[in-house]
CSV table of C-alpha atoms in Angstrom, one decimal:
chain,number,residue,atom,x,y,z
A,16,MET,CA,5.2,-21.7,9.6
A,17,THR,CA,5.7,-18.4,10.3
A,18,GLU,CA,4.4,-15.9,7.4
A,19,ILE,CA,5.8,-12.3,7.4
A,20,ILE,CA,3.6,-9.6,6.3
A,21,VAL,CA,4.9,-6.1,5.6
A,22,VAL,CA,2.2,-3.3,5.6
A,23,THR,CA,3.5,-0.6,3.3
A,24,SER,CA,2.3,2.3,1.0
A,25,GLY,CA,4.9,4.7,0.3
A,26,LYS,CA,2.9,7.7,1.0
A,27,GLY,CA,2.4,8.8,4.5
A,28,GLY,CA,-0.8,9.3,6.4
A,29,VAL,CA,-2.9,6.6,4.4
A,30,GLY,CA,-3.4,4.2,7.3
A,31,LYS,CA,-0.4,1.8,7.4
A,32,THR,CA,-0.4,1.9,11.1
A,33,THR,CA,-4.1,1.7,11.6
A,34,THR,CA,-4.1,-1.3,9.3
A,35,SER,CA,-1.2,-3.0,10.8
A,36,ALA,CA,-2.9,-2.8,14.3
A,37,SER,CA,-6.3,-4.0,13.2
A,38,ILE,CA,-4.8,-6.8,10.9
A,39,ALA,CA,-2.5,-8.0,13.8
A,40,CYS,CA,-5.6,-8.0,16.0
A,41,GLY,CA,-7.7,-9.6,13.6
A,42,LEU,CA,-5.3,-12.6,13.4
A,43,ALA,CA,-4.7,-12.9,17.0
A,44,ARG,CA,-8.6,-13.0,17.5
A,45,ARG,CA,-8.7,-15.8,15.4
A,46,GLY,CA,-6.2,-17.8,17.6
A,47,LYS,CA,-3.0,-17.1,15.7
A,48,ARG,CA,0.1,-16.0,17.6
A,49,VAL,CA,1.0,-12.7,16.3
A,50,ALA,CA,3.9,-10.2,16.5
A,51,VAL,CA,3.6,-6.7,15.4
A,52,ILE,CA,6.7,-4.4,14.6
A,53,ASP,CA,6.9,-0.7,14.3
A,54,PHE,CA,9.7,0.0,11.6
A,55,ASP,CA,9.2,3.7,11.9
A,56,ILE,CA,12.3,4.4,14.0
A,57,GLY,CA,12.3,8.0,15.5
A,58,LEU,CA,8.6,8.2,14.9
A,59,ARG,CA,6.9,5.6,16.9
A,60,ASN,CA,3.4,5.6,16.9
A,61,LEU,CA,2.0,1.9,16.6
A,62,ASP,CA,2.3,1.7,20.5
A,63,LEU,CA,-0.5,4.7,20.6
A,64,ILE,CA,-2.7,3.2,18.2
A,65,MET,CA,-2.4,-0.4,20.1
A,66,GLY,CA,-2.8,1.6,23.3
A,67,CYS,CA,0.5,0.2,25.1
A,68,GLU,CA,2.6,3.4,25.0
A,69,ARG,CA,2.9,3.6,28.8
A,70,ARG,CA,4.3,0.0,28.8
A,71,VAL,CA,7.1,0.6,26.2
A,72,VAL,CA,10.4,-0.4,28.3
A,73,TYR,CA,12.5,-1.6,25.6
A,74,ASP,CA,12.3,-1.5,21.8
A,75,PHE,CA,13.5,-2.8,18.6
A,76,VAL,CA,16.6,-1.1,18.3
A,77,ASN,CA,17.5,-2.1,21.9
A,78,VAL,CA,17.1,-5.9,20.8
A,79,ILE,CA,19.1,-5.4,17.7
A,80,GLN,CA,22.1,-3.8,19.7
A,81,GLY,CA,21.6,-6.5,22.5
A,82,GLU,CA,20.7,-4.2,25.2
A,83,CYS,CA,17.8,-6.6,26.2
A,84,THR,CA,16.1,-9.7,25.1
A,85,LEU,CA,13.5,-10.0,22.8
A,86,ARG,CA,11.5,-11.3,25.2
A,87,GLN,CA,11.8,-8.2,27.5
A,88,ALA,CA,11.0,-6.0,24.6
A,89,LEU,CA,7.8,-7.8,23.4
A,90,ILE,CA,4.9,-6.1,24.9
A,91,LYS,CA,1.8,-8.2,25.5
A,92,ASP,CA,-1.6,-7.0,24.3
A,93,LYS,CA,-3.9,-6.7,27.5
A,94,ARG,CA,-7.0,-7.5,25.3
A,95,LEU,CA,-5.7,-10.6,23.4
A,96,GLU,CA,-3.6,-13.4,24.8
A,97,THR,CA,-1.7,-14.1,21.8
A,98,LEU,CA,-0.8,-10.6,20.3
A,99,PHE,CA,2.6,-8.9,20.9
A,100,VAL,CA,3.9,-5.6,20.1
A,101,LEU,CA,7.6,-4.7,19.4
A,102,ALA,CA,7.8,-0.8,19.6
A,103,ALA,CA,10.2,1.3,17.4
A,104,SER,CA,12.8,3.4,19.1
A,105,GLN,CA,11.8,6.8,19.7
A,106,THR,CA,15.5,8.5,20.2
A,107,ARG,CA,17.6,6.8,17.6
A,108,ASP,CA,17.8,7.6,13.9
A,109,LYS,CA,16.8,4.9,11.5
A,110,ASP,CA,20.8,3.9,10.9
A,111,ALA,CA,20.3,1.8,14.2
A,112,LEU,CA,18.3,-0.8,12.1
A,113,SER,CA,20.8,-3.2,10.3
A,114,PRO,CA,19.6,-5.8,7.8
A,115,GLU,CA,21.6,-8.3,9.9
A,116,GLY,CA,19.6,-7.3,13.1
A,117,VAL,CA,16.3,-7.2,11.5
A,118,ARG,CA,16.9,-10.7,10.4
A,119,LYS,CA,17.9,-12.0,13.8
A,120,VAL,CA,15.0,-10.7,15.3
A,121,LEU,CA,12.7,-12.1,12.7
A,122,ASP,CA,14.4,-15.5,13.1
A,123,ASP,CA,14.1,-15.5,16.7
A,124,LEU,CA,10.4,-14.6,16.5
A,125,THR,CA,10.1,-17.5,14.0
A,126,ALA,CA,11.8,-19.9,16.3
A,127,ASP,CA,9.6,-18.9,19.1
A,128,GLY,CA,6.5,-20.1,17.1
A,129,PHE,CA,4.8,-17.1,16.1
A,130,ASP,CA,2.4,-17.5,13.3
A,131,TYR,CA,2.3,-14.2,11.7
A,132,ILE,CA,4.7,-11.2,12.1
A,133,ILE,CA,3.5,-8.0,10.8
A,134,CYS,CA,6.0,-5.3,10.0
A,135,ASP,CA,4.6,-1.8,10.1
A,136,SER,CA,6.6,0.0,7.4
A,137,PRO,CA,7.4,3.8,7.9
A,138,ALA,CA,6.5,6.0,4.9
A,139,GLY,CA,8.9,6.6,2.2
A,140,ILE,CA,11.4,4.5,0.5
A,141,GLU,CA,14.3,4.9,2.6
A,142,LYS,CA,16.1,2.5,4.7
A,143,GLY,CA,13.3,1.9,7.2
A,144,ALA,CA,10.6,1.0,4.6
A,145,HIS,CA,13.4,-1.1,2.7
A,146,LEU,CA,14.0,-3.2,5.8
A,147,ALA,CA,10.4,-3.6,6.8
A,148,MET,CA,9.7,-5.2,3.4
A,149,TYR,CA,13.0,-6.9,2.7
A,150,PHE,CA,12.2,-10.3,4.5
A,151,ALA,CA,8.5,-10.4,4.0
A,152,ASP,CA,6.4,-13.1,2.4
A,153,ARG,CA,3.5,-11.1,1.5
A,154,ALA,CA,2.8,-7.4,1.5
A,155,VAL,CA,-0.3,-5.5,2.1
A,156,VAL,CA,-0.1,-2.2,0.1
A,157,VAL,CA,-2.4,0.4,1.7
A,158,VAL,CA,-3.9,2.8,-0.9
A,159,ASN,CA,-6.2,5.9,-0.7
A,160,PRO,CA,-8.1,6.4,-4.0
A,161,GLU,CA,-6.1,9.4,-4.8
A,162,VAL,CA,-3.4,10.2,-7.6
A,163,SER,CA,-0.4,10.6,-5.4
A,164,SER,CA,-1.3,7.4,-3.0
A,165,VAL,CA,-1.7,5.3,-6.3
A,166,ARG,CA,1.5,6.4,-7.8
A,167,ASP,CA,3.5,5.9,-4.8
A,168,SER,CA,2.2,2.6,-4.2
A,169,ASP,CA,3.3,1.5,-7.7
A,170,ARG,CA,6.7,2.7,-6.7
A,171,ILE,CA,6.5,0.5,-3.8
A,172,LEU,CA,5.4,-2.5,-6.0
A,173,GLY,CA,8.5,-2.0,-8.1
A,174,LEU,CA,10.6,-2.3,-5.0
A,175,LEU,CA,8.8,-5.3,-3.6
A,176,ALA,CA,9.5,-6.9,-7.2
A,177,SER,CA,13.3,-6.1,-6.8
A,178,LYS,CA,14.6,-5.2,-3.5
A,179,THR,CA,13.4,-8.0,-1.3
A,180,GLN,CA,15.0,-11.2,-0.3
A,181,ARG,CA,12.5,-13.4,-2.0
A,182,ALA,CA,13.0,-11.1,-5.4
A,183,GLU,CA,16.6,-11.7,-4.9
A,184,LYS,CA,16.5,-15.4,-4.4
A,185,GLY,CA,13.7,-15.7,-7.3
A,186,ASN,CA,11.5,-17.9,-5.2
A,187,GLY,CA,8.2,-16.6,-6.2
A,188,GLY,CA,8.6,-13.0,-5.1
A,189,VAL,CA,6.4,-11.3,-2.5
A,190,LYS,CA,2.6,-11.9,-2.8
A,191,GLU,CA,1.2,-8.5,-3.1
A,192,HIS,CA,-2.4,-7.5,-1.9
A,193,LEU,CA,-3.9,-4.3,-2.2
A,194,LEU,CA,-6.0,-2.7,0.6
A,195,LEU,CA,-7.8,0.6,-0.1
A,196,THR,CA,-8.6,2.9,2.9
A,197,ARG,CA,-10.7,6.2,3.3
A,198,TYR,CA,-13.2,4.8,0.5
A,199,SER,CA,-16.2,6.8,0.1
A,200,PRO,CA,-18.8,4.8,-2.1
A,201,ARG,CA,-21.2,8.2,-2.3
A,202,ARG,CA,-17.9,10.3,-3.7
A,203,VAL,CA,-17.4,7.3,-6.2
A,204,ALA,CA,-21.0,7.3,-7.2
A,205,THR,CA,-20.7,11.1,-8.0
A,206,GLY,CA,-17.7,10.6,-10.0
A,207,GLU,CA,-15.4,12.6,-7.3
A,208,MET,CA,-13.3,9.4,-6.5
A,209,MET,CA,-11.8,6.6,-8.2
A,210,SER,CA,-13.6,3.2,-7.8
A,211,VAL,CA,-12.1,-0.1,-6.4
A,212,ALA,CA,-11.9,-1.2,-10.0
A,213,ASP,CA,-10.2,1.9,-11.3
A,214,VAL,CA,-7.6,1.5,-8.6
A,215,LYS,CA,-7.3,-2.4,-9.1
A,216,ASP,CA,-6.9,-1.9,-12.8
A,217,ILE,CA,-4.2,0.6,-12.7
A,218,LEU,CA,-2.2,-1.3,-10.2
A,219,GLY,CA,-2.9,-4.9,-11.5
A,220,LEU,CA,-3.5,-6.2,-7.8
A,221,ASP,CA,-5.8,-8.3,-5.8
A,222,VAL,CA,-8.0,-6.7,-3.6
A,223,VAL,CA,-7.7,-7.7,0.2
A,224,GLY,CA,-9.9,-5.2,1.6
A,225,VAL,CA,-11.8,-2.1,1.0
A,226,VAL,CA,-12.1,0.1,4.2
A,227,PRO,CA,-14.6,2.9,4.1
A,228,GLU,CA,-14.0,6.5,5.3
A,229,SER,CA,-15.3,6.7,8.8
A,230,VAL,CA,-14.9,9.1,11.9
A,231,ASP,CA,-14.5,5.6,13.7
A,232,VAL,CA,-10.8,5.6,12.9
A,233,LEU,CA,-9.9,8.8,14.5
A,234,SER,CA,-12.0,7.8,17.6
A,235,ALA,CA,-10.3,4.5,17.7
A,236,SER,CA,-6.9,6.2,17.6
A,237,ASN,CA,-8.2,8.6,20.2
A,238,ALA,CA,-8.7,5.6,22.6
A,239,GLY,CA,-6.0,3.4,21.8
A,240,VAL,CA,-8.1,0.8,20.7
A,241,PRO,CA,-7.4,-0.7,17.3
A,242,VAL,CA,-10.6,0.1,15.2
A,243,ILE,CA,-11.4,-3.7,14.3
A,244,LEU,CA,-12.3,-4.3,18.0
A,245,ASN,CA,-15.0,-1.5,17.7
A,246,GLU,CA,-17.7,-4.1,16.6
A,247,GLU,CA,-20.3,-1.3,15.7
A,248,SER,CA,-18.2,0.0,13.0
A,249,ASP,CA,-18.2,-0.8,9.4
A,250,VAL,CA,-14.5,-0.3,9.6
A,251,SER,CA,-14.0,-3.1,11.9
A,252,ARG,CA,-16.2,-5.3,9.5
A,253,ALA,CA,-14.1,-4.4,6.5
A,254,TYR,CA,-10.8,-5.1,8.4
A,255,GLU,CA,-12.4,-8.5,9.7
A,256,ASP,CA,-13.1,-9.5,6.0
A,257,ALA,CA,-9.5,-8.5,4.9
A,258,VAL,CA,-8.1,-10.7,7.7
A,259,ALA,CA,-10.4,-13.5,6.4
A,260,ARG,CA,-9.3,-13.0,2.8
A,261,LEU,CA,-5.6,-12.9,4.0
A,262,LEU,CA,-6.3,-16.5,5.6
A,263,GLY,CA,-7.3,-17.7,2.3
A,264,GLU,CA,-11.2,-17.3,2.6
A,265,THR,CA,-13.6,-15.8,-0.1
A,266,VAL,CA,-15.4,-13.2,1.4
A,267,PRO,CA,-17.3,-10.8,-1.0
A,268,LEU,CA,-16.6,-7.1,-1.0
A,269,ARG,CA,-18.7,-4.9,1.5
A,270,PHE,CA,-19.2,-1.0,1.8
A,271,VAL,CA,-18.2,-0.5,-1.7
A,272,ASP,CA,-21.8,0.5,-2.9
A,273,GLU,CA,-23.7,3.6,-1.9
A,274,PRO,CA,-27.0,2.6,-0.2
A,275,LYS,CA,-30.0,2.8,-2.5
A,276,LYS,CA,-31.6,6.1,-2.6
A,277,GLY,CA,-35.4,6.7,-2.6
A,278,PHE,CA,-37.4,7.7,-5.9
A,279,PHE,CA,-37.4,11.5,-5.2
A,280,SER,CA,-33.3,11.8,-4.3
A,281,ARG,CA,-33.0,9.7,-7.4
A,282,ILE,CA,-34.9,12.3,-9.8
A,283,PHE,CA,-33.7,15.5,-8.1
A,284,GLY,CA,-29.9,14.3,-7.3
A,285,GLY,CA,-28.4,15.2,-4.0
B,30,MET,CA,-26.7,11.9,-9.5
B,31,GLY,CA,-29.9,13.2,-10.7
B,32,LEU,CA,-31.2,13.7,-14.4
B,33,LEU,CA,-29.1,16.9,-14.4
B,34,ALA,CA,-26.1,14.9,-14.4
B,35,LEU,CA,-27.1,13.3,-17.6
B,36,PHE,CA,-26.4,16.6,-19.3
B,37,ARG,CA,-23.1,16.9,-17.5
B,38,ARG,CA,-20.6,17.2,-20.5
B,39,THR,CA,-17.3,17.4,-18.7
B,40,PRO,CA,-15.6,14.2,-17.5
B,41,SER,CA,-15.7,13.5,-13.9
B,42,SER,CA,-12.8,14.2,-11.9
B,43,ALA,CA,-12.3,10.3,-11.0
B,44,ASN,CA,-11.9,9.6,-14.9
B,45,ILE,CA,-9.4,12.3,-15.2
B,46,ALA,CA,-7.5,10.9,-12.2
B,47,ARG,CA,-7.5,7.3,-13.8
B,48,GLU,CA,-6.5,8.4,-17.3
B,49,ARG,CA,-3.7,10.5,-15.7
B,50,LEU,CA,-2.6,7.7,-13.6
B,51,ARG,CA,-2.9,5.2,-16.3
B,52,ILE,CA,-0.3,7.0,-18.3
B,53,ILE,CA,2.2,8.0,-15.8
B,54,VAL,CA,2.0,4.6,-14.1
B,55,GLN,CA,2.6,2.9,-17.4
B,56,GLN,CA,5.5,5.3,-18.0
B,57,GLU,CA,7.1,4.7,-14.9
B,58,ARG,CA,7.0,0.9,-15.0
B,59,SER,CA,8.5,0.9,-18.5
B,60,ALA,CA,11.5,2.6,-17.0
B,61,ARG,CA,11.6,0.6,-14.0
B,62,GLY,CA,14.7,-1.8,-13.6
B,63,GLY,CA,16.2,-0.5,-16.9
B,64,PRO,CA,19.2,1.6,-16.9
B,65,ASP,CA,19.1,5.1,-15.1
B,66,TYR,CA,19.5,7.0,-18.3
B,67,LEU,CA,16.0,5.7,-19.8
B,68,PRO,CA,14.1,8.7,-18.8
B,69,LEU,CA,16.7,11.0,-20.2
B,70,LEU,CA,17.1,9.1,-23.2
B,71,ARG,CA,13.5,9.0,-23.7
B,72,ARG,CA,13.2,12.9,-23.2
B,73,GLU,CA,16.0,13.6,-25.9
B,74,LEU,CA,14.8,11.0,-28.4
B,75,LEU,CA,11.2,12.9,-28.1
B,76,GLU,CA,13.0,16.2,-28.7
B,77,VAL,CA,14.7,14.9,-31.7
B,78,ILE,CA,11.6,13.4,-33.2
B,79,ARG,CA,9.6,16.6,-32.6
B,80,LYS,CA,12.0,18.6,-34.9
B,81,TYR,CA,10.4,16.4,-37.8
B,82,VAL,CA,7.0,15.5,-36.6
B,83,ASN,CA,4.7,17.1,-34.1
B,84,VAL,CA,4.3,14.1,-31.9
B,85,ASP,CA,2.4,13.8,-28.5
B,86,PRO,CA,4.7,13.9,-25.5
B,87,THR,CA,3.4,10.6,-24.6
B,88,ALA,CA,4.1,8.9,-28.1
B,89,VAL,CA,7.6,7.7,-27.4
B,90,GLN,CA,7.9,4.5,-25.4
B,91,VAL,CA,11.1,3.0,-24.5
B,92,ASN,CA,11.2,-0.4,-22.9
B,93,VAL,CA,13.8,-2.9,-21.8
B,94,GLU,CA,12.7,-6.6,-22.6
B,95,ARG,CA,14.7,-9.4,-21.2
B,96,GLU,CA,14.8,-12.6,-23.2
B,97,ASP,CA,16.9,-15.6,-22.7
B,98,GLY,CA,19.7,-13.5,-20.8
B,99,GLN,CA,19.5,-10.7,-23.5
B,100,GLU,CA,18.3,-7.1,-23.0
B,101,VAL,CA,16.4,-5.8,-25.9
B,102,LEU,CA,15.9,-1.9,-26.0
B,103,GLU,CA,12.9,-1.2,-27.6
B,104,PHE,CA,11.4,1.9,-29.0
B,105,SER,CA,8.1,2.7,-30.2
B,106,VAL,CA,6.8,6.1,-31.7
B,107,ALA,CA,3.0,6.8,-32.4
B,108,LEU,CA,2.8,9.2,-35.0
B,109,PRO,CA,-0.2,11.7,-35.1
B,110,GLU,CA,-3.0,10.7,-37.4
B,111,LYS,CA,-3.2,12.9,-40.6
B,112,GLY,CA,-5.1,16.3,-40.3
B,113,ARG,CA,-5.5,15.8,-36.5
B,114,PRO,CA,-3.3,18.1,-34.3
B,115,PRO,CA,-1.5,16.4,-31.3
B,116,ALA,CA,-2.8,17.0,-27.8
B,117,GLY,CA,0.5,17.8,-26.4
């Protein structure tokens, strides 16, 4: 059975594409057949994060408008056998996406036997974001522990609960998960940043992952290698845990507490 | 966080963020899915009530409850405690 997962947030720049790429890679590494789709028409970026930007010939809109086949537009990942990328169109505006067109592509991927379809949503609550979530079975809501991001994701939760196929049909709705990114245990300890518990409490969602703030995210995007593939990084381990939880495994949260300090720094602060 | 932190009086910025979000998220959730006029209705009600009682801006809650196919518009107004000026 195919599961459609939307990665969404409302606010821009919180790590949707980084998360989409890493979750897609993580699932594919566990042998699942995965397609990851960029819904950000006009502002294509998933291809860069995945490192396949020079191999984009056809895109999502080409498929929808019948200018190529789905198979021609799917870019096979060079590192993982079972991972495919469908790039967003760079030139057309977002009106090129139609609900029927998106449904057809998702149906064809389902018929093709994909285990997971990851929909990388654009920021905002316009058409692209709406279509990215409309057909989803589950949603990963990416949140930074910061006021505007939390508020915007609550708005997205409202839309997931009303403007999706599952909500309209009344069959249980979309299963929502919270994924915190750019988390700094040190700043949480000093009271400068809201904690996992705070955000979880305000939004009332299950936490599927907590990704620490790290320079590794920028180096991964610089290199075009999804950060989950950098085995040395805590970010990779955090995404690996999130993938395990998405697959139903119980994994304790890591990277949420500050490393223990010595006697002197505890007395004198710092 | 050292010994000095124990004497710090001001609440941490994370606590302020959490409390602000709790209020705004609750307010936006209660208006969600309801008719579009709810926020305006809430504001006008607040203005009328404030002519008589100096209540806090967050004191008026408007909710739409759905039960057995019926919609119930629910208002609640928290009056200030005697002798304590409202926060707003």
